[in-house]
GROMACS .gro file of C-alpha atoms in nm:
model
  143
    1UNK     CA    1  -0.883  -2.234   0.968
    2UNK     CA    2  -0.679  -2.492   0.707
    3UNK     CA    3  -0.338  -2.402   0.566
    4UNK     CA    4  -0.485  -2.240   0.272
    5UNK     CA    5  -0.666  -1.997   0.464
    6UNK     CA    6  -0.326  -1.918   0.567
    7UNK     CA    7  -0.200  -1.839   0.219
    8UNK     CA    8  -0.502  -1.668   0.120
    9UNK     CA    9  -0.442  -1.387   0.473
   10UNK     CA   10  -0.087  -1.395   0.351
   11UNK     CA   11  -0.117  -1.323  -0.014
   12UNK     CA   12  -0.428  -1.070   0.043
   13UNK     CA   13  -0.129  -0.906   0.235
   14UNK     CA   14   0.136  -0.900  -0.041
   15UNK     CA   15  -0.132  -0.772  -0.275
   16UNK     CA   16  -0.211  -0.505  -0.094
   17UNK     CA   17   0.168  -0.369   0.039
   18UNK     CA   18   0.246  -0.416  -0.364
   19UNK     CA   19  -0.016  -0.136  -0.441
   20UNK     CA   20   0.105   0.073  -0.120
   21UNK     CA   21   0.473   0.017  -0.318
   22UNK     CA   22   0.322   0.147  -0.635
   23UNK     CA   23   0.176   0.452  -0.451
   24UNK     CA   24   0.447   0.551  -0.292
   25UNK     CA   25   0.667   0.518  -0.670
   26UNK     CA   26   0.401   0.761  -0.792
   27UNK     CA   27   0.451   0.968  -0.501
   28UNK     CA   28   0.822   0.970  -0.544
   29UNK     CA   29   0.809   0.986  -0.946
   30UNK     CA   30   0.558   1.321  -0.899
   31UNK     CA   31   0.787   1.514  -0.619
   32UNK     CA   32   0.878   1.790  -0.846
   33UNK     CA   33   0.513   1.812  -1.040
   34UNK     CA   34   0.384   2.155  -1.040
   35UNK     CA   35   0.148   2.125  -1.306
   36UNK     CA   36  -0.147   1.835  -1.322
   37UNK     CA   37  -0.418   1.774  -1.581
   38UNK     CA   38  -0.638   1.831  -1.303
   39UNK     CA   39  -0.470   2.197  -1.257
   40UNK     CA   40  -0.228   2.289  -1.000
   41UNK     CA   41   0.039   2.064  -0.802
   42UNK     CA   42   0.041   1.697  -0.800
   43UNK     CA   43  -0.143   1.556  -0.480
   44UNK     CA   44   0.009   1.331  -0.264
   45UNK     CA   45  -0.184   0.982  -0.275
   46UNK     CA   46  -0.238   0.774   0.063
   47UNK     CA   47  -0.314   0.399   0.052
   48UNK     CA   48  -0.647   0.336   0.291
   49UNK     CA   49  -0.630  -0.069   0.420
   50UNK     CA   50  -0.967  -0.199   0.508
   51UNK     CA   51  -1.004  -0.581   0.607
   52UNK     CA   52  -1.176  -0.844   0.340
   53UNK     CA   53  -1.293  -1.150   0.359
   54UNK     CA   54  -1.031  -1.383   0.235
   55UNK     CA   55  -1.240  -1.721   0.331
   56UNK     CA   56  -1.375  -1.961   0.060
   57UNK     CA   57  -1.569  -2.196   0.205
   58UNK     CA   58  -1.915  -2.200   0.033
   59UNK     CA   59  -2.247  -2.328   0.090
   60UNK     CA   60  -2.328  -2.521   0.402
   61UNK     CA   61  -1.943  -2.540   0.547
   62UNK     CA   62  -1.948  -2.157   0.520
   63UNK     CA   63  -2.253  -2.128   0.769
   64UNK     CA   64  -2.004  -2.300   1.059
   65UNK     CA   65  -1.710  -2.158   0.979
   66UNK     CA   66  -1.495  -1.861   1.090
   67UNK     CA   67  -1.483  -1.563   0.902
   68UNK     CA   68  -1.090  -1.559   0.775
   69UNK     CA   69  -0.993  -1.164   0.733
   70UNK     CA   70  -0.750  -1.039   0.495
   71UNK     CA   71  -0.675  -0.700   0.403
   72UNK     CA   72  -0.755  -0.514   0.097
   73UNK     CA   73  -0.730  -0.129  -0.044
   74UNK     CA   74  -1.058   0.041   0.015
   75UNK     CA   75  -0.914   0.326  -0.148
   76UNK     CA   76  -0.634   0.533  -0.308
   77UNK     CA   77  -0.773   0.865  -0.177
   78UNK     CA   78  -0.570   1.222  -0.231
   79UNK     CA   79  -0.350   1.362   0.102
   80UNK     CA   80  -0.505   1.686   0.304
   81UNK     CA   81  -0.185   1.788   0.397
   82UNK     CA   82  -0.095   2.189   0.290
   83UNK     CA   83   0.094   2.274  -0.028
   84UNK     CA   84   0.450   2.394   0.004
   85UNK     CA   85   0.499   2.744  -0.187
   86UNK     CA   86   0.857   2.849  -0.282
   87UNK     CA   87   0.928   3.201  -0.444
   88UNK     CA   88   1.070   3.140  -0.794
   89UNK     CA   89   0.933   3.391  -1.015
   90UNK     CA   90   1.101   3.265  -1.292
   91UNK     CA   91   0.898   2.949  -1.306
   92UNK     CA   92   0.682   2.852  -1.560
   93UNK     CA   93   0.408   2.798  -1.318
   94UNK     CA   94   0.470   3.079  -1.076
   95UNK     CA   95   0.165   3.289  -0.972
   96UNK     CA   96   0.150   3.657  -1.000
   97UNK     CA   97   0.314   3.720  -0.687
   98UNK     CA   98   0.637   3.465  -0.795
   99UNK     CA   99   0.560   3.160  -0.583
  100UNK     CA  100   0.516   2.836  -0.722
  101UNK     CA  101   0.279   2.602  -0.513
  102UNK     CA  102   0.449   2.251  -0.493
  103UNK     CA  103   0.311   1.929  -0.459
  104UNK     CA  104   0.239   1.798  -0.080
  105UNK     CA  105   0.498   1.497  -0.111
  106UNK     CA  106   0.747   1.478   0.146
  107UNK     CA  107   1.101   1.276   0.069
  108UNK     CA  108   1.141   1.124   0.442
  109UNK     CA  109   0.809   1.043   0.458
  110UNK     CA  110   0.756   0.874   0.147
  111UNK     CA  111   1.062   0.668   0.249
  112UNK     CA  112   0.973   0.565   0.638
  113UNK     CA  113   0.661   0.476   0.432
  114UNK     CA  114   0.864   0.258   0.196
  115UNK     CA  115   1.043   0.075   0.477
  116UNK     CA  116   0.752   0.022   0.647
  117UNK     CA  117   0.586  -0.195   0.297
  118UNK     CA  118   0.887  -0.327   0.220
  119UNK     CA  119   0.881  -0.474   0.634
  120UNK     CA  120   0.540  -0.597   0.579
  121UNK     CA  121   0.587  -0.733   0.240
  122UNK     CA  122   0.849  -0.948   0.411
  123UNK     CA  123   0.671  -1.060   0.707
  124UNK     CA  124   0.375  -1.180   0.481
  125UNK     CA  125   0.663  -1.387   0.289
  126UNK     CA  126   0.764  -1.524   0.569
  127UNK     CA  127   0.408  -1.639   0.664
  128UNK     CA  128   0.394  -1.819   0.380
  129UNK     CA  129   0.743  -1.951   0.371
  130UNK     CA  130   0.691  -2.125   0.711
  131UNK     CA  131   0.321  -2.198   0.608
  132UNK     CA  132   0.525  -2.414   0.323
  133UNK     CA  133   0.771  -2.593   0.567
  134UNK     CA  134   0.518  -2.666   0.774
  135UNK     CA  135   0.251  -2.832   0.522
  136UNK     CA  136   0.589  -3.023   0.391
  137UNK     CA  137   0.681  -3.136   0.736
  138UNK     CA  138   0.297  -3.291   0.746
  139UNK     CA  139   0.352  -3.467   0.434
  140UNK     CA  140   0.646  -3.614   0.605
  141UNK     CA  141   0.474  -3.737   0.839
  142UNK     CA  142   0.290  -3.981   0.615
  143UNK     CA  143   0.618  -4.144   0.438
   0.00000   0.00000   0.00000
């Protein structure tokens, strides 16, 4: 495994907590959303992680080496978590009975959720801070 392999884990990491970040904005944009184009409430969307291989090393190298695993999004797939309903006949989008279904989002989750990207996000920086100092403490070396 070479410093760049490093990087590559690292920033395979980044990409992927930035699209958990954008998920949970979409989440937090569509708490209120009763109505979809789909029909119904807004669904709450979960980021699924599945490892990837990060490693470039082609052709006859590849055969020997190690297979470097990053992480990548398999999928943005929809929550099965139940639907809230609230009684507010006056509603636009309340059924005949007055309830209004609401969409499956929950505040304090969506924010533990947060915290825990934002956590990772800066743990891969770090990696690839120190990865940095490191590789410029080899070249050091040589002066």
């Amino acid at each position: 495994m070479s410093i760049l392999d490093i990087l590559r884990i690292s920033a395979s990491g980044l990409k992927a907590q930035r699209i958990r970040m954008e998920v949970i904005a979409t989440n937090l944009a569509n708490i209120q959303t009763t109505r979809t184009d789909e029909g119904g409430p807004y669904a709450k969307k979960e980021v699924v992680f599945t490892t990837a291989d990060v490693s470039e090393a082609g052709g006859f190298g590849k055969m020997f080496s190690e297979k470097i695993e990053g992480v990548k999004v398999e999928e943005i797939a929809n929550s099965k978590k139940h639907f809230e309903k609230a009684y507010d006949p006056g509603h636009p989008d309340a059924d005949q009975e007055g309830y209004v279904t609401s969409p499956n989002v929950n505040l304090m989750e969506e924010m533990a959720d947060m915290i825990s990207a934002t956590r990772a996000y800066e743990a891969n920086i770090n990696v690839v801070n120190t990865t940095k100092e490191m590789f410029l403490k080899t070249l050091e070396i040589g002066k």
